[in-house]
Coordinates of C-alpha atoms and ligand atoms in Angstrom, one line a residue:
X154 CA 0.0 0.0 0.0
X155 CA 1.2 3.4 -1.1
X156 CA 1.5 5.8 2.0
X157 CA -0.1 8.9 1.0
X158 CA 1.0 11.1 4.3
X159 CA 4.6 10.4 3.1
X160 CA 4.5 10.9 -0.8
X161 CA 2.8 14.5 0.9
X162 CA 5.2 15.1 2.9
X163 CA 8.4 14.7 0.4
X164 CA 6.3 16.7 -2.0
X165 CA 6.8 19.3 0.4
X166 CA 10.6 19.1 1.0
X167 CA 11.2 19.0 -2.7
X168 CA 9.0 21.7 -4.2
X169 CA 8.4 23.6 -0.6
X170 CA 4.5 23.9 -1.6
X171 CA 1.7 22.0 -0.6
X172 CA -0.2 19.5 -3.5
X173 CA -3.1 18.0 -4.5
X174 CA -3.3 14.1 -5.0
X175 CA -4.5 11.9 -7.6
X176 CA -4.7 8.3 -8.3
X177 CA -5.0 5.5 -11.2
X178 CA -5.1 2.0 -10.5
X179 CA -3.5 -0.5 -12.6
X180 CA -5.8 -3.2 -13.9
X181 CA -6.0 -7.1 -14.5
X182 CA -8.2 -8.6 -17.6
X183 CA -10.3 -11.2 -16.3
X184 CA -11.7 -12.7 -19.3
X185 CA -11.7 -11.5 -23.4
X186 CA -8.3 -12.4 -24.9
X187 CA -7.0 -11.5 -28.0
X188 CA -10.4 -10.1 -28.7
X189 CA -9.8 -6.3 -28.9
X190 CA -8.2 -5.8 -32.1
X191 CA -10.9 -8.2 -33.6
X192 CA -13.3 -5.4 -32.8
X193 CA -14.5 -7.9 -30.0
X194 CA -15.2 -7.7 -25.8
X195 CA -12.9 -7.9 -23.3
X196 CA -13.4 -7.9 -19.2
X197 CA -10.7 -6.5 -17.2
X198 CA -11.0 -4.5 -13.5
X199 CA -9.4 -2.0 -11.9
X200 CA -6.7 -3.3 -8.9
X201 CA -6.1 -2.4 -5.4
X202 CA -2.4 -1.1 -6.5
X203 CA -2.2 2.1 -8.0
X204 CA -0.2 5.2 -9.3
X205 CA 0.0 8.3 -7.0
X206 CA 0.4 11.8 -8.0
X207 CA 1.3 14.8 -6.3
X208 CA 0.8 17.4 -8.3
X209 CA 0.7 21.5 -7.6
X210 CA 0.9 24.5 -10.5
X211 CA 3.8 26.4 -11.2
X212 CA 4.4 29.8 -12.2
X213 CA 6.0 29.4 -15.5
X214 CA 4.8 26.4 -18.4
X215 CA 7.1 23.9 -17.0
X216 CA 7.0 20.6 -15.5
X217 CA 9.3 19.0 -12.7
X218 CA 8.6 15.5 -12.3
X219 CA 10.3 13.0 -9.9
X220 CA 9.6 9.5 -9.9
X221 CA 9.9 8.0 -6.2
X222 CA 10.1 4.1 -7.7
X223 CA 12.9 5.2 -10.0
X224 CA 14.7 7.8 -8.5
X225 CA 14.8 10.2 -11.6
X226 CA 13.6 13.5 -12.4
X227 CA 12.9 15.7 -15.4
X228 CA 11.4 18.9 -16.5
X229 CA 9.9 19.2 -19.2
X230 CA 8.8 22.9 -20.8
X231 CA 5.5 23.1 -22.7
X232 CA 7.1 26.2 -24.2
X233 CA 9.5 24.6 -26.4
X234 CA 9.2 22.5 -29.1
X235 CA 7.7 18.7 -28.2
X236 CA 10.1 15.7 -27.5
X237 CA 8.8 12.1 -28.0
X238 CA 10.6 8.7 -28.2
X239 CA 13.6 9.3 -25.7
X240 CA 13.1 5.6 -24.4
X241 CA 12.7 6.8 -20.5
X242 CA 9.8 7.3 -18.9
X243 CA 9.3 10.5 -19.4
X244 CA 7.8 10.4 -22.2
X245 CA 4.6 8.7 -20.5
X246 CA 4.3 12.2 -19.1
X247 CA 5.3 14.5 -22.0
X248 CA 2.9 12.6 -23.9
X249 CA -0.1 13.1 -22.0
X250 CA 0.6 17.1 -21.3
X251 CA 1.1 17.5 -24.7
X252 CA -2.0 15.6 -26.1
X253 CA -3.8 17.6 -23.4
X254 CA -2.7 20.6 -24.9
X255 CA -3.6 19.6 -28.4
X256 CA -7.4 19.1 -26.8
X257 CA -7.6 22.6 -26.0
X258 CA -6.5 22.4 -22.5
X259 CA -3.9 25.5 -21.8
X260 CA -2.1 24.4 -18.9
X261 CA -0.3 25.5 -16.1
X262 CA 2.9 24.4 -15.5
X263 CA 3.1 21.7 -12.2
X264 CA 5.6 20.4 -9.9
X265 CA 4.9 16.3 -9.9
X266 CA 6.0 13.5 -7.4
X267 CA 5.0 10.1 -8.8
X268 CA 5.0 6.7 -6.6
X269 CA 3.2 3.6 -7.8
X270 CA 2.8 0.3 -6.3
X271 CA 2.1 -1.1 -9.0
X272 CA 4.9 -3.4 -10.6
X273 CA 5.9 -2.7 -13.8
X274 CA 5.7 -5.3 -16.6
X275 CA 3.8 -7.7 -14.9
X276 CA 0.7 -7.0 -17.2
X277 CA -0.6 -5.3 -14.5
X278 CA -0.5 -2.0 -16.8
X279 CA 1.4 0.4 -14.6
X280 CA 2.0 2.5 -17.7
X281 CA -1.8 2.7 -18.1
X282 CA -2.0 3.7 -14.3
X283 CA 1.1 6.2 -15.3
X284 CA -0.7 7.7 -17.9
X285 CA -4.3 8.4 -16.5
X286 CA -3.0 9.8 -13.0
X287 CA -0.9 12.2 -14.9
X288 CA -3.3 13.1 -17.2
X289 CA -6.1 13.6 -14.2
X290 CA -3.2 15.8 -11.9
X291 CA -2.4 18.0 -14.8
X292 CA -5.4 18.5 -16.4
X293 CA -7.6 19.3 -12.4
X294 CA -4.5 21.3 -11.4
X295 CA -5.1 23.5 -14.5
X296 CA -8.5 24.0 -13.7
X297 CA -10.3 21.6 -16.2
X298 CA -12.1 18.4 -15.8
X299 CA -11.7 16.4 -18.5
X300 CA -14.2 13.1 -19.4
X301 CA -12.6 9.8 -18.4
X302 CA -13.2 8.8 -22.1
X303 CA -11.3 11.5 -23.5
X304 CA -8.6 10.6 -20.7
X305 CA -8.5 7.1 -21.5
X306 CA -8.1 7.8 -25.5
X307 CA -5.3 10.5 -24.3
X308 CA -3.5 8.4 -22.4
X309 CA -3.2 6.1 -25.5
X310 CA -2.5 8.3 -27.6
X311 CA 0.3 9.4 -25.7
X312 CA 1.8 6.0 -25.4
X313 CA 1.1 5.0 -29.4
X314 CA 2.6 8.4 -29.9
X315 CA 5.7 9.6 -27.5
X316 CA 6.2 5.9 -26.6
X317 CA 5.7 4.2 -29.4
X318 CA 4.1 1.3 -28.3
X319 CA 0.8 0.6 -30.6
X320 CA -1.5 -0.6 -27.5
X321 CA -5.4 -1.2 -27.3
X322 CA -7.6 0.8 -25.4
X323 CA -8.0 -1.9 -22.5
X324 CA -6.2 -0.5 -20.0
X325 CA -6.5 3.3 -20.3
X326 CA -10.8 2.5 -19.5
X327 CA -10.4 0.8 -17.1
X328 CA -7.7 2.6 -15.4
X329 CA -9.5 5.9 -15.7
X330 CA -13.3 4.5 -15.4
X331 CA -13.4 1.7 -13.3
X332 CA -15.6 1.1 -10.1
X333 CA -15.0 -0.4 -6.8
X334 CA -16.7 -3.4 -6.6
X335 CA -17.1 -4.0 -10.6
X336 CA -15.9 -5.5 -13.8
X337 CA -16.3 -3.4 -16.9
X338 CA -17.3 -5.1 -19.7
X339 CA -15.6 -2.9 -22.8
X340 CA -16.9 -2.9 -26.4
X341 CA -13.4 -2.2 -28.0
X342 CA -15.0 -1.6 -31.4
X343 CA -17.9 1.1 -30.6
X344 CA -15.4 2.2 -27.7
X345 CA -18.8 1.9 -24.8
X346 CA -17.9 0.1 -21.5
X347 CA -20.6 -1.4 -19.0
X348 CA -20.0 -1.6 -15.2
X349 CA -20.6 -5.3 -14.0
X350 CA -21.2 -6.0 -10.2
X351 CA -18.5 -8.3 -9.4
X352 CA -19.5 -10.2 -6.0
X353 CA -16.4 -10.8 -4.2
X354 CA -18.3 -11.6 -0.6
X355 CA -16.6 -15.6 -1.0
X356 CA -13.9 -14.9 -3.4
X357 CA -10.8 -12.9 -4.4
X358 CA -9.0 -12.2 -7.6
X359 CA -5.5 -14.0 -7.2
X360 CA -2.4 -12.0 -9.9
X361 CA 0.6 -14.9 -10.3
X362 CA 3.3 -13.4 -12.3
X363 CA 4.9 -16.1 -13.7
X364 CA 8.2 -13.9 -13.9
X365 CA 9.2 -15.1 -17.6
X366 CA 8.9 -13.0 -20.6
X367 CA 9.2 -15.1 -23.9
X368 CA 10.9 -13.4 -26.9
X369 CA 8.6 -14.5 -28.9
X370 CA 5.5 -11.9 -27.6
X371 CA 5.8 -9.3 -29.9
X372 CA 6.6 -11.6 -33.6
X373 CA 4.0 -14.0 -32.9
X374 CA 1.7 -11.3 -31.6
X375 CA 1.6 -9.8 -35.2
X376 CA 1.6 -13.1 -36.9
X377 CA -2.0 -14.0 -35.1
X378 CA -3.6 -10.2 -36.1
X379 CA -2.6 -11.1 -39.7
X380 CA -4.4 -15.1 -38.8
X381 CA -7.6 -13.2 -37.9
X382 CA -7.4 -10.7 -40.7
X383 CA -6.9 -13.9 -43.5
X384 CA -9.9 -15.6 -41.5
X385 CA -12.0 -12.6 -42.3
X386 CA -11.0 -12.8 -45.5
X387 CA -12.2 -15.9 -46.3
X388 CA -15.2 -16.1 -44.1
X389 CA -16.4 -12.9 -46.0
X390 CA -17.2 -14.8 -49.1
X391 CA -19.8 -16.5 -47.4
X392 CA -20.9 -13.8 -45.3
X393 CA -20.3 -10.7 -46.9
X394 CA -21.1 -8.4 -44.1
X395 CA -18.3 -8.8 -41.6
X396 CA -15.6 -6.9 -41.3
X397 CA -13.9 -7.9 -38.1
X398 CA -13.8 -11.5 -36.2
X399 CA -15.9 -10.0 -33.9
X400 CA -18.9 -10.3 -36.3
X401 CA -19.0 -13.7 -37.1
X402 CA -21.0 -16.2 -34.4
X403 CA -20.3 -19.6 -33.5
X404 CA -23.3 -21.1 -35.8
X405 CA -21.7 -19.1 -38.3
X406 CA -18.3 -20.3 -37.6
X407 CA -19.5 -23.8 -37.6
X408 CA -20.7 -23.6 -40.4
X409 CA -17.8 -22.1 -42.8
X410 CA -15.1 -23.3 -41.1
X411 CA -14.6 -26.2 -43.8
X412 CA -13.3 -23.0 -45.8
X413 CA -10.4 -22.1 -43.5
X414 CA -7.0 -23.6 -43.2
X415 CA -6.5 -25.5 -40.2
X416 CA -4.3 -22.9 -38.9
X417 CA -6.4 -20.0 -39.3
X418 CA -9.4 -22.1 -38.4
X419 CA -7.9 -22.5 -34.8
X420 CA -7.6 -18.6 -34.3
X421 CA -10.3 -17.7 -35.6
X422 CA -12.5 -20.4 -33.3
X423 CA -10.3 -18.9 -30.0
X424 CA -11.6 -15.1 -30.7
X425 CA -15.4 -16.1 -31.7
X426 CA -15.3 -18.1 -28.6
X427 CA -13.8 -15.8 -26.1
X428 CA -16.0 -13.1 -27.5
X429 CA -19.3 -15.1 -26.2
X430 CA -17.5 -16.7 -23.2
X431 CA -16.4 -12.7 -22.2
X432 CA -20.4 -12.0 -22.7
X433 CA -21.6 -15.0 -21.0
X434 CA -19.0 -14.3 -18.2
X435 CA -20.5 -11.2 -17.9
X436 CA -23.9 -12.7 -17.6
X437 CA -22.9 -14.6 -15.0
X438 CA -21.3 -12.2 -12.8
X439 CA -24.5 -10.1 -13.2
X440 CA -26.2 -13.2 -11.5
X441 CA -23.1 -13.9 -9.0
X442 CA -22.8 -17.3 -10.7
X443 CA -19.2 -17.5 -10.2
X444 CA -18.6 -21.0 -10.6
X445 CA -19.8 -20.1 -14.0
X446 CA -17.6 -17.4 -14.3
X447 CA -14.5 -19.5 -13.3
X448 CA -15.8 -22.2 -16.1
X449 CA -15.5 -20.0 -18.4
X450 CA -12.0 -18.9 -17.1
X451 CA -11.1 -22.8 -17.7
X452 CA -12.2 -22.9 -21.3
X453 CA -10.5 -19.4 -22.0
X454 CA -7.4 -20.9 -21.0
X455 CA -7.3 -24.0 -22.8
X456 CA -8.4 -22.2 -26.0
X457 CA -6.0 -19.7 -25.5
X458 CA -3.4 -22.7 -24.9
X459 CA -4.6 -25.2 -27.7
X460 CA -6.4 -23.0 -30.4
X461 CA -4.7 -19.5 -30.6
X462 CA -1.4 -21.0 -29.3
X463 CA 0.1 -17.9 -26.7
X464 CA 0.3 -19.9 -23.4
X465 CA 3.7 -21.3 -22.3
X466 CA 5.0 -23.9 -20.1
X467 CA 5.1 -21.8 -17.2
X468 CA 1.4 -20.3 -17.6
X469 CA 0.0 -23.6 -18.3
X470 CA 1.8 -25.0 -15.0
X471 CA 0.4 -22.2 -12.7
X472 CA -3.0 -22.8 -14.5
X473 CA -2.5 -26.9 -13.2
X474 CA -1.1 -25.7 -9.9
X475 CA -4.3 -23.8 -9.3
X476 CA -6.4 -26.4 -10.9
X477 CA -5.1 -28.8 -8.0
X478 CA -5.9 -26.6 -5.4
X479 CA -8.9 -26.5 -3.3
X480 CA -11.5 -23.5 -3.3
X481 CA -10.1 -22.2 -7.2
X482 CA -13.1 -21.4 -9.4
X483 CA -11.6 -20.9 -12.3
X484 CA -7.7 -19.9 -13.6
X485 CA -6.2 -18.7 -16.9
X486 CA -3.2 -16.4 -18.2
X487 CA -3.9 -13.0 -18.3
X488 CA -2.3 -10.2 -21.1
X489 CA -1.0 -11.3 -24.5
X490 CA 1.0 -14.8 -23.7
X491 CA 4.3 -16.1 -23.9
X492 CA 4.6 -15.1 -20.0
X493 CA 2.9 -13.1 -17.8
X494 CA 1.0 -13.3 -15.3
X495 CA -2.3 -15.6 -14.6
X496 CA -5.4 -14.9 -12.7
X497 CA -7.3 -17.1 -10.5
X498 CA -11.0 -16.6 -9.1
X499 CA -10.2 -18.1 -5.2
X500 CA -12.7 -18.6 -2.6
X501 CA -11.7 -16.7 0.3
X502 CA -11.0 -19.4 3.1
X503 CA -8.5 -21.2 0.2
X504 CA -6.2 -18.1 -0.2
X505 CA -3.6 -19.1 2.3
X506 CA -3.3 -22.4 1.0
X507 CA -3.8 -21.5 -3.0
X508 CA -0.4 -19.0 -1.9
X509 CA 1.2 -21.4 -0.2
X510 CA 1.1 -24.3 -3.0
X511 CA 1.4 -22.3 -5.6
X512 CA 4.4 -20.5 -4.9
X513 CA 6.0 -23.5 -3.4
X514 CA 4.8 -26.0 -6.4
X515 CA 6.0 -23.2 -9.0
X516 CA 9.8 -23.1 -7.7
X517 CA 10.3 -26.4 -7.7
X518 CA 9.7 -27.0 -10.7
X519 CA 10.9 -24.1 -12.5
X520 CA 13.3 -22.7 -10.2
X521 CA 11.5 -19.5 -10.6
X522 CA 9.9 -17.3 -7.9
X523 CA 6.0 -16.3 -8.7
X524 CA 5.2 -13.3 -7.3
X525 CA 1.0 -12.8 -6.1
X526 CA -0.7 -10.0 -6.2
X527 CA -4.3 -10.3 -4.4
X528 CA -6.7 -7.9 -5.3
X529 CA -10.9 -6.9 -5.1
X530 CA -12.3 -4.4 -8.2
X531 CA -11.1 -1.0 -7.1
X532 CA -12.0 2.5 -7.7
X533 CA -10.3 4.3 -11.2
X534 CA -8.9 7.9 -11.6
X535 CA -9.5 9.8 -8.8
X536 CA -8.4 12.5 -6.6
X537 CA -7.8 11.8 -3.0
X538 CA -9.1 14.4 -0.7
X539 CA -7.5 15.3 2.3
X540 CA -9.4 13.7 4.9
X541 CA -8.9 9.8 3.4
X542 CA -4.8 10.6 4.1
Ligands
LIG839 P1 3.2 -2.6 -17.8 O1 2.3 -1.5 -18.3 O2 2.7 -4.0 -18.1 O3 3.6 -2.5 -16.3 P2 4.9 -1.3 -19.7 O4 6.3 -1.7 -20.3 O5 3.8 -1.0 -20.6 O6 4.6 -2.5 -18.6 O7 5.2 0.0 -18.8 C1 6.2 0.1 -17.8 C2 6.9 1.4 -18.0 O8 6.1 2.5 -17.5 C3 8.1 1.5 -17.1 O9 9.3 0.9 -17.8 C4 8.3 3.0 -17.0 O10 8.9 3.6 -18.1 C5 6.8 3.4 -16.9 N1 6.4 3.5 -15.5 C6 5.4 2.8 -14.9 N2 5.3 3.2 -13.6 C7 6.2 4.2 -13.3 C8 6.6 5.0 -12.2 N3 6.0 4.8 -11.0 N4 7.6 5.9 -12.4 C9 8.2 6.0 -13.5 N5 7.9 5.3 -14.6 C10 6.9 4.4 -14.6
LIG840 MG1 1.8 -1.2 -20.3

């Protein structure tokens, strides 16, 4: 847990003035993989570890920023001309100021102190959580308040742009809009989200990172968008109104799939599948049927595993580990594949024993630490006030 009394109080030794705070929480998908660049749904929430901003104006048009977890500062003048791509993590901030700007928000400059508990590159998103709590400090600071749509797509933006990674819009939603207590069910194609109660009276959402990181992520990651593009290609001869996987159902699927290489008829069967299991998932958490829910997680996991081919050894053994153990509902990985992190639906009274095995089971037979992460749906962007410090 961050301690917010302290990140004040080294504000105030550094920049001598007193700030305003401002959190975004990092974020875990819980069910729709692979589905958002085929137009399709995906379920993620909002974590109990977040990003913390102190944030105050300045004077002139510049920003100070110090990062507590790294130990670096830099400043940052909205006066001169813009600087993107300089591989640090300042341009995570740069980028959301200056997309700000370009949305018509004139802003002030700010002094900024940043300190996150969430860990980075776990799949936990703490660039997403980066982004959005910058983007709420500057932009409240300054004397606007900006939509938590326009946020999110800023945030991304900013990272497609000064960073240079081409990511979805998962985690910038849910980061800026998510709700203690719920899911959100997101429509990446018409860009709508849907807060789902998520009942976690018996259980808890359990985050192993399986601390591996497979070269392959990023090669095979644009081989399956071009598998689902070809599969639309095809399937659009016989149904001439699709234009994304997200279109096509399972009757229809069933029905064509004779046309498609067995290759690309394996992909395309994951994402129609985990599109309806991510809508029936939702379905069921709207009933609090979560042995439902952590079916589904099963399936998604073994189709994620067998059809579109992302797991790995080490996800597929944490998956088994948690399988094994007593009071799981339902496991899968988490994030893109070839390593990660998995999540695991655990009923309360099995946590200690669910911790205990896995990370025990895990080592032995990898020789590799897991690290878990144990988390209810928390709030998104906020500002804290004074009296919750
Ligand atoms: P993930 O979002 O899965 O954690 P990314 O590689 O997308 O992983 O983002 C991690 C990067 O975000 C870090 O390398 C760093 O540049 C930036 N970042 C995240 N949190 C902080 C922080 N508290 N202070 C400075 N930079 C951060
Ligand atoms: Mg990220």
């Amino acid at each position: 847990m961050i301690n917010l009394k302290q990140i004040r109080a080294d504000f105030q030794e550094i920049y001598n003035h007193e700030p305003r705070l401002f959190q975004a929480p990092g974020r875990v998908n819980l069910i729709g993989e692979h589905t958002d660049y085929n137009g399709g749904f995906v379920l993620p929430m909002a974590i109990e570890y977040a990003t913390t901003v102190a944030a105050a104006p300045r004077e002139d048009r510049k920003i100070r920023v110090r990062s507590v977890n790294l130990n670096e500062e830099g400043e940052i003048d909205l006066d001169a001309p813009e600087q993107k791509l300089r591989g640090s993590w300042i341009d995570y901030v740069e980028g959301v100021a200056r997309i700000l700007e370009r949305q018509n928000a004139k802003l002030r400059g700010a002094d900024l102190l940043i300190a996150s508990d969430v860990p980075t590159g776990a799949g936990l998103s703490s660039s997403a959580a980066l982004e959005i709590s910058v983007g709420l400090a500057l932009s409240e600071i300054s004397g606007y308040t900006v939509e938590k749509v326009k946020l999110a797509l800023i945030g991304q933006a900013a990272e497609h742009e000064f960073v240079g990674a081409k990511v979805g819009i998962m985690d910038q939603f849910v980061s800026a809009m998510g709700k203690k207590g719920h899911a959100l069910l997101i429509d990446c194609r018409e860009l709508k989200a849907k807060q789902v109660p998520l009942d976690t009276k018996d259980v808890v959402i359990v985050i192993c990172n399986s601390n591996v990181k497979h070269e392959l992520a990023s090669s095979e990651y644009n081989t399956r968008r071009a598998e689902c593009e070809k599969g639309v290609e095809i399937l659009r001869k016989f149904l001439p109104d699709i234009t994304q996987l997200r279109d096509v159902t399972i009757e229809d699927f069933e029905r064509y799939k004779v046309h498609l290489p067995e290759i690309i008829k394996k992909r395309c069967r994951h994402v129609v599948a985990e599109n309806a299991r991510t809508l029936a998932a939702t379905e069921a958490l709207g009933k609090s049927h979560l042995k439902e829910f952590g079916r589904l997680m099963w399936l998604s996991h073994a189709s994620l595993r067998d059809d579109y081919e992302v797991s790995c050894k080490e996800l597929d053994l944490l998956v088994s580990i948690a399988a094994d153990c007593e009071g799981v509902l339902g496991a899968r990985m988490t994030g893109g594949g070839f390593g990660g992190s998995t999540v695991n639906l655990v009923r309360h009274e099995n946590l200690n024993n669910f911790r205990k095995k896995t990370s025990t089971e895990y080592e032995r037979q990898t020789n590799i630490k897991t690290d878990i992460y144990v988390s209810g749906a928390a709030e998104g962007a906020r500002e804290v006030f004074n009296g919750e410090i």
